[in-house]
Short mmCIF file of C-alpha atoms in Angstrom, two decimals:
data_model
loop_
_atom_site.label_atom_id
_atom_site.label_comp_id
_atom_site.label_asym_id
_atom_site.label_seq_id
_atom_site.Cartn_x
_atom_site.Cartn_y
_atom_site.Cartn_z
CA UNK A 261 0.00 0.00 0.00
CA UNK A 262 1.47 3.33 -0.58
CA UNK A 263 1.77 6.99 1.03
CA UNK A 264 -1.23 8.07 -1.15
CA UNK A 265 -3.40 5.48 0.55
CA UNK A 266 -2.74 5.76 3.91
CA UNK A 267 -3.39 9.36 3.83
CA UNK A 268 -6.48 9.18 2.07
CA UNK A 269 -7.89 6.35 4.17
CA UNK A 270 -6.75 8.98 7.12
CA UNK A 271 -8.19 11.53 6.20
CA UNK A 272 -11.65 10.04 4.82
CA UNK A 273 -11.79 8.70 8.25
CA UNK A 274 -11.27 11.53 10.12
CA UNK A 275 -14.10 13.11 7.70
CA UNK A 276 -11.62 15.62 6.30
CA UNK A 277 -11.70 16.15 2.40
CA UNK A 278 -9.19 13.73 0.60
CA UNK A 279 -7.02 14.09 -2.34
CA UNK A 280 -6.01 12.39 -4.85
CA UNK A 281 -7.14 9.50 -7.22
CA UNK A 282 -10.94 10.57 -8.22
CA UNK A 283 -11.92 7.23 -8.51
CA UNK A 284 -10.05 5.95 -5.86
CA UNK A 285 -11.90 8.25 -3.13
CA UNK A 286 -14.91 7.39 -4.30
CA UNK A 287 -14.41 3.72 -3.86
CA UNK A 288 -12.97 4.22 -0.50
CA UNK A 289 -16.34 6.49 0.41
CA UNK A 290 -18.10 3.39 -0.46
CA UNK A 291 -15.87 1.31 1.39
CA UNK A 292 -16.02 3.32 4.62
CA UNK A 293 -19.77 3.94 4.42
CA UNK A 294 -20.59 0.24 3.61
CA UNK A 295 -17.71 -0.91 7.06
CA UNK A 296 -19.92 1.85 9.21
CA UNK A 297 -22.91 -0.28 8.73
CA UNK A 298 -24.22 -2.32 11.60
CA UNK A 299 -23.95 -5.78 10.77
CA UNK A 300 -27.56 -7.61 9.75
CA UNK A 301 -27.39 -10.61 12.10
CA UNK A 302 -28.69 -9.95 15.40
CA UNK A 303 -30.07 -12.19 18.18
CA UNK A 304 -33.00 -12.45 19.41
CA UNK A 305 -34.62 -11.12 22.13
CA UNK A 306 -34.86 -13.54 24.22
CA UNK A 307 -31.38 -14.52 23.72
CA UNK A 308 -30.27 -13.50 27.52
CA UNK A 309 -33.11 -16.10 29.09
CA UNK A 310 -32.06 -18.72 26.59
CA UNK A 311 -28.46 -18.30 27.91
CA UNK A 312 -29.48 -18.36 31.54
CA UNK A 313 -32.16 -21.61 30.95
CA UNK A 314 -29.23 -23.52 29.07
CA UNK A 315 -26.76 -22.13 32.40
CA UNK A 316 -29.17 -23.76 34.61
CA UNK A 317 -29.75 -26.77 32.66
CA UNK A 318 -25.80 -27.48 32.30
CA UNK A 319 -25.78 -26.74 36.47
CA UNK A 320 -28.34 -29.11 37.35
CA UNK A 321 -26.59 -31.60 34.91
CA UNK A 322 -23.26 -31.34 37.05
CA UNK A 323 -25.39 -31.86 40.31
CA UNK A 324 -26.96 -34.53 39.36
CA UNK A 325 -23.07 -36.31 38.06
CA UNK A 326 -22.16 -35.45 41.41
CA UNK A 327 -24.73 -36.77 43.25
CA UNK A 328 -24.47 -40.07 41.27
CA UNK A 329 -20.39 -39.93 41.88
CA UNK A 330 -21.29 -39.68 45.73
CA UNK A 331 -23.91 -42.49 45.65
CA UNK A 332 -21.12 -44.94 43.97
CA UNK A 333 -18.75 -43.45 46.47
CA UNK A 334 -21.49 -44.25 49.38
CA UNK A 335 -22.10 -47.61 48.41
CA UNK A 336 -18.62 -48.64 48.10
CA UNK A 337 -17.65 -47.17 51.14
CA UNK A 338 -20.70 -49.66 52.72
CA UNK A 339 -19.48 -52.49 51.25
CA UNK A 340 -16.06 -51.77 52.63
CA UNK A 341 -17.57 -50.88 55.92
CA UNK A 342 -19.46 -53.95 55.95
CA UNK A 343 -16.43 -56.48 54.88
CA UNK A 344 -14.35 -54.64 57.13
CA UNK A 345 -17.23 -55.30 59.72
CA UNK A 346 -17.02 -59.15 59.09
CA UNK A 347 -13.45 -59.20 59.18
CA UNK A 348 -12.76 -57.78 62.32
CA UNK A 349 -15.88 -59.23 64.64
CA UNK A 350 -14.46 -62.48 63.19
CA UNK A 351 -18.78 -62.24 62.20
CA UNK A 352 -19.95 -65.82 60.68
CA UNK A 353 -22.79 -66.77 59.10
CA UNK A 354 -25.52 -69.03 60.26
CA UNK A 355 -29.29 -69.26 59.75
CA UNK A 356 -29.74 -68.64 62.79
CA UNK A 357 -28.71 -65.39 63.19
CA UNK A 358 -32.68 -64.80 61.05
CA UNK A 359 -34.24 -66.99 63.25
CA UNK A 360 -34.42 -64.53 65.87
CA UNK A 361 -36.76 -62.37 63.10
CA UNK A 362 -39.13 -64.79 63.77
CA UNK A 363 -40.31 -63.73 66.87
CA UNK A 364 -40.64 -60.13 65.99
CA UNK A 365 -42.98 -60.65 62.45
CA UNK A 366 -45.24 -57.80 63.07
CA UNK A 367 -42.71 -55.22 63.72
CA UNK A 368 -40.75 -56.53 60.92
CA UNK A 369 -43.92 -56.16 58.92
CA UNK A 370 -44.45 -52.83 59.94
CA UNK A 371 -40.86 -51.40 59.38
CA UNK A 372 -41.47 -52.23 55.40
CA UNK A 373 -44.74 -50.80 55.87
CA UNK A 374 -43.39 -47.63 57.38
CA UNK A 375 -40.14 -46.91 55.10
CA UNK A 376 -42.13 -47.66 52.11
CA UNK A 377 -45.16 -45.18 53.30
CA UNK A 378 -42.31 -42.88 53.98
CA UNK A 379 -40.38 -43.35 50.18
CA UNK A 380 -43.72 -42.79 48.94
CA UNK A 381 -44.34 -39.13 50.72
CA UNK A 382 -40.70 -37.97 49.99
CA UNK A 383 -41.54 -38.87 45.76
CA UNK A 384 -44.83 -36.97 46.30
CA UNK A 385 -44.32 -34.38 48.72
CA UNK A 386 -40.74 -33.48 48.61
CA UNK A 387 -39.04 -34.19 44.86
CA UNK A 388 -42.31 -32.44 43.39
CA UNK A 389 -41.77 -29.29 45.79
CA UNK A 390 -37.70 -29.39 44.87
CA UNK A 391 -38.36 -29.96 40.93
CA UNK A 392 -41.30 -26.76 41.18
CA UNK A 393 -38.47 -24.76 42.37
CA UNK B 135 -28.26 -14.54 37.81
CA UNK B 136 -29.66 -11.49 37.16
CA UNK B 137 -26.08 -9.49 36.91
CA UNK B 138 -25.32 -12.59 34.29
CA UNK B 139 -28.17 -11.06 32.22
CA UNK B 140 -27.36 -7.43 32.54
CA UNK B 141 -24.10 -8.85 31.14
CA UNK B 142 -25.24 -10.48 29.01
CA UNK B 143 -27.39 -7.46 27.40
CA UNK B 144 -24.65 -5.40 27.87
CA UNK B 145 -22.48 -7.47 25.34
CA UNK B 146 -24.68 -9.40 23.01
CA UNK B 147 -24.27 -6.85 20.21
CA UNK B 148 -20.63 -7.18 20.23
CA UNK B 149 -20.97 -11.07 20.26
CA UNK B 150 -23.16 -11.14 17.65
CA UNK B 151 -20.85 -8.87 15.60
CA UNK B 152 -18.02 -10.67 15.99
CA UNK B 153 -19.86 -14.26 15.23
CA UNK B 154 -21.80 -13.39 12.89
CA UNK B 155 -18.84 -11.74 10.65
CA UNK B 156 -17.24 -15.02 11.15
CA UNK B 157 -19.81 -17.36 11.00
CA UNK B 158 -22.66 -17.61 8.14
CA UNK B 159 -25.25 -20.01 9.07
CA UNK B 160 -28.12 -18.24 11.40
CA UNK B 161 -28.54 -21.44 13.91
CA UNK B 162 -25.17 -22.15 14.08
CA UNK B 163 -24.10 -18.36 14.87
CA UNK B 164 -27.02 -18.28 17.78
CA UNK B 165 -25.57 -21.45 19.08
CA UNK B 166 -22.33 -20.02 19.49
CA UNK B 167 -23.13 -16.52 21.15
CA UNK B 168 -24.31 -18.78 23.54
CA UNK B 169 -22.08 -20.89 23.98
CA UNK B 170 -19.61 -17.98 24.21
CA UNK B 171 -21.76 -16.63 26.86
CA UNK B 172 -21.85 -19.99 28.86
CA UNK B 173 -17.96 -20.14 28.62
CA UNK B 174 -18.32 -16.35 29.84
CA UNK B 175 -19.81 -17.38 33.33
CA UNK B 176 -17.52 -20.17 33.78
CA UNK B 177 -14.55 -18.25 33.66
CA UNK B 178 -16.33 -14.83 35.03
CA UNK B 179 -13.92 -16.16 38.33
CA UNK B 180 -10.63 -15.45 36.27
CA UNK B 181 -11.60 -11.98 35.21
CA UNK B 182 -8.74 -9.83 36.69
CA UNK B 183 -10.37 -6.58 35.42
CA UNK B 184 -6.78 -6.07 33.55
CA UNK B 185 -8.53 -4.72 30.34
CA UNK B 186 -12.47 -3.80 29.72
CA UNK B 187 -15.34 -6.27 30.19
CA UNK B 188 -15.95 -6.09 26.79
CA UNK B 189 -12.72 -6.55 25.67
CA UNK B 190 -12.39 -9.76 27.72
CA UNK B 191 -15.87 -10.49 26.23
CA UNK B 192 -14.56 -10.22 22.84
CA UNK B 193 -11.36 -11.89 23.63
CA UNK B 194 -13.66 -15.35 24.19
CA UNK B 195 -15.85 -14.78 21.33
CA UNK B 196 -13.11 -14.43 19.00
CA UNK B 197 -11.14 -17.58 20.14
CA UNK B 198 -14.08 -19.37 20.09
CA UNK B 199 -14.90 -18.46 17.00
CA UNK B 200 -11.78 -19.18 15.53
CA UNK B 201 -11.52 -23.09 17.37
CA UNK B 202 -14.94 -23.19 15.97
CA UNK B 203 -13.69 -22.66 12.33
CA UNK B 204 -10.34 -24.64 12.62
CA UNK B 205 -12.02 -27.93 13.80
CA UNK B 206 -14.31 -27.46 10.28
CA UNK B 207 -11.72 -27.20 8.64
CA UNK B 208 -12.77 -23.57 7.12
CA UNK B 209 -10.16 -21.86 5.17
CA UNK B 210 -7.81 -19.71 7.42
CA UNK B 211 -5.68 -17.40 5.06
CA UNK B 212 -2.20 -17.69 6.35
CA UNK B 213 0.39 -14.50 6.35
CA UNK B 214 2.65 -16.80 4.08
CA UNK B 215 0.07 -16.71 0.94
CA UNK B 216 -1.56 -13.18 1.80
CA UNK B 217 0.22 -12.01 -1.68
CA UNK B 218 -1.32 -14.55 -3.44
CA UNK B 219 -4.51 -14.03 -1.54
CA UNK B 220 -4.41 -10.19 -2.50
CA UNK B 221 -3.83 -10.94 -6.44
CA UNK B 222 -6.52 -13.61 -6.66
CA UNK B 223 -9.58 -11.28 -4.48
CA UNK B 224 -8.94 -8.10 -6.70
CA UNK B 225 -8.41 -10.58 -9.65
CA UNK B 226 -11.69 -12.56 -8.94
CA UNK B 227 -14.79 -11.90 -10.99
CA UNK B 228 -18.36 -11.03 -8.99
CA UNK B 229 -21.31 -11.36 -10.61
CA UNK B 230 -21.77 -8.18 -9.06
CA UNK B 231 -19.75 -6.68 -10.94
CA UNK B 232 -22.46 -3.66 -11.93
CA UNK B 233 -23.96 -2.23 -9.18
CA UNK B 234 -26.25 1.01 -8.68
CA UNK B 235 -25.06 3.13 -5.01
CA UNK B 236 -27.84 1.27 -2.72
CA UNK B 237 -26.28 -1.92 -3.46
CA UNK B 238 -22.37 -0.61 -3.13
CA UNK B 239 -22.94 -1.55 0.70
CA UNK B 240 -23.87 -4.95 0.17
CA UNK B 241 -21.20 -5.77 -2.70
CA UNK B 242 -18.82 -4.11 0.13
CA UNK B 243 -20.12 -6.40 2.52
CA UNK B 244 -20.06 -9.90 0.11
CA UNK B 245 -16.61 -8.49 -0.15
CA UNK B 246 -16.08 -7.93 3.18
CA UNK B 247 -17.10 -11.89 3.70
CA UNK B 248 -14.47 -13.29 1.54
CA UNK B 249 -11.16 -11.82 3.61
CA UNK B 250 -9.64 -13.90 6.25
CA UNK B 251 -11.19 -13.92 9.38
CA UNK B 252 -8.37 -11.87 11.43
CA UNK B 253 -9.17 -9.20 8.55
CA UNK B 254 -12.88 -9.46 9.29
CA UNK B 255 -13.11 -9.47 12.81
CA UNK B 256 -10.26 -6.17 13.13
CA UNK B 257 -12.28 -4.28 10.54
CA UNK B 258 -15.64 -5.14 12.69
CA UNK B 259 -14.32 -4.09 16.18
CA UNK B 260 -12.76 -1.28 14.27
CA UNK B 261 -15.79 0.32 12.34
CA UNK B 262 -18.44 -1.71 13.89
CA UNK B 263 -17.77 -1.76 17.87
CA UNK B 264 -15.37 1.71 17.73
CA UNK B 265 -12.66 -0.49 19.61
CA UNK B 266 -8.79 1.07 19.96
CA UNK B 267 -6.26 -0.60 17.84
CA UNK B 268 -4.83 -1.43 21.55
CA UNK B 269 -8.14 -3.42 22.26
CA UNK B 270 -8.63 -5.56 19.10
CA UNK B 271 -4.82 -6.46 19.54
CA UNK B 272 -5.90 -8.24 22.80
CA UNK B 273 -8.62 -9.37 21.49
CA UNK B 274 -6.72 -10.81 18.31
CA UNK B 275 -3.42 -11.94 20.18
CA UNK B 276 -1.58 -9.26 17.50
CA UNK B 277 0.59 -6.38 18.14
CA UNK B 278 -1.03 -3.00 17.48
CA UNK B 279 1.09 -2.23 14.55
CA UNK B 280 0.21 -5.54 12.57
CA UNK B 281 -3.83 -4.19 13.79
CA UNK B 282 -2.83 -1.23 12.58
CA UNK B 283 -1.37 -2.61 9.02
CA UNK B 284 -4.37 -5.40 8.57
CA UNK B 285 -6.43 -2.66 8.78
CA UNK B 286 -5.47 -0.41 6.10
CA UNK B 287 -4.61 -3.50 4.32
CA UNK B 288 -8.07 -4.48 4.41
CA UNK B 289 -9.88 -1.61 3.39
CA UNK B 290 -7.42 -1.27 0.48
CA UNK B 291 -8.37 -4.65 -0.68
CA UNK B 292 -11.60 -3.70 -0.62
CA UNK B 293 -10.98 -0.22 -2.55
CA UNK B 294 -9.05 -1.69 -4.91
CA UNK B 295 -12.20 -4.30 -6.02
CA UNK B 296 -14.70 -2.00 -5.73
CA UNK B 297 -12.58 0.49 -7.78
CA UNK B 298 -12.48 -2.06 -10.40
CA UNK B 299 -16.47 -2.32 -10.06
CA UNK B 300 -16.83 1.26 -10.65
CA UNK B 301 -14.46 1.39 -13.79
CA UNK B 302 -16.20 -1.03 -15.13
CA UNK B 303 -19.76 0.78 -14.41
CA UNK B 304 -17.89 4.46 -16.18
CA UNK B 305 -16.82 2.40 -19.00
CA UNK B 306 -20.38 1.59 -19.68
#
């Protein structure tokens, strides 16, 4: 690019009159109005909620991968606690270690009753409240 | 959340700029804003308030932009062939070749679409988003002089075709 140029892109930009190639100021007039132009893509807009809906979205996503990890992690952990358990009670198994269950049917009985009543209110009461939210 | 938003009002124009210079499909230019915008609030933490919001805005949008295009494989004019890059756009025939005043800005614009995208984006935060030579630098990675240089560069590309458009138009 040469002297000529520079200057008249200078001083076309800084609105001043240029000189020089006729045809050449012309095309950079054309050139400068046509760059001034706003570009036509624009977002919509309700751009900003989308962005937010899809931030929330990839949150809960990472909460719920947690939670999963820490399940895994808790039921490893139980099974270790549990072998560990055996191991050092020198625990064995016998059937009659149930038989004492026997005796206490009803209550039994009622502890499935109970923690199945209360799986059943924390699905309808609780998750629906959390997932409202 | 609602800062986020403010944000991202504040800066969707200049995303949108700098995407949509870059990128041409509508859907795929929306899903980019956003996910420059998503890649915004996960790094909001490592803002050091160094240079302007918008700047650092732009600074995201742009590399994004650019990952965007090299993993499809779109054409990236390297500094190596820009010689041969400058002979074959001036060279190049338009079918738009004659063109009445109210369409000069959209010839300027097709034009404008078939630089490199370094050339793009500089002339956009340039004319476009009234950025400082200093600003796109950080924005592009490049020192202010070689801004500087693309810039006139670019606009004399431009000139040059369009001059060759109007000749053409005088001779008729």
């Amino acid at each position: 690019m040469n002297i000529h140029d520079e200057e008249m892109q200078k001083n076309l930009e800084a609105g001043r009159p240029a000189s020089g190639d006729e045809v050449d100021v012309k095309a950079y007039r054309h050139v400068f109005d046509a760059l001034r132009q706003e570009p036509e893509f624009v977002l919509p807009h309700t751009f900003a909620s989308r962005v937010v809906r899809a931030l929330v979205q990839q949150q809960t996503e990472k909460t719920t991968v947690r939670e999963y990890v820490w399940f895994g992690v808790g039921i490893v952990l139980l099974f270790a606690a549990f072998i560990a358990a055996i191991v050092l009670t020198g625990f064995k198994f016998d059937i009659g270690v149930f038989s004492a269950i026997k005796s206490y049917k009803g209550l039994f009985l009622f502890a499935i009753v109970f923690i199945t009543f209360l799986h059943f209110l924390d699905r309808r009461l609780l998750r629906n409240k959390r997932t409202a939210n | 959340m609602q800062a986020f938003r403010l944000l991202i009002g504040q800066h969707e124009r200049l995303v949108a700029h700098m995407i949509g210079r870059l990128v041409k499909n509508n859907e795929e230019r929306e899903e980019l804003c956003q996910d420059v915008f998503l890649k915004v609030y996960e790094k909001l933490a490592d803002f050091s308030f160094q240079s302007k919001l918008s700047t650092w805005v732009a600074i995201i949008a742009y590399r994004h932009a650019i990952n965007w295009m090299r993993k499809r494989k779109m054409p990236m004019t390297d500094l190596a062939e820009e010689d041969h890059f400058k002979a074959a756009f001036v060279e190049e025939e338009n079918p738009e070749s004659l063109l009445s005043d109210q369409d000069m800005n959209g010839f300027v614009m097709t034009l404008v679409d078939a630089l490199p995208p370094q050339y793009k984006t500089i002339l956009t935060l340039y004319h476009v988003d009234a950025m400082s030579y200093g600003e796109i630098g950080e924005v592009t990675g490049l020192p202010e002089g070689t801004v500087k240089s693309y810039l006139f560069r670019a606009r004399n590309l431009l000139k040059e075709k369009v001059k060759k458009c109007i000749g053409k138009e005088a001779l008729l």
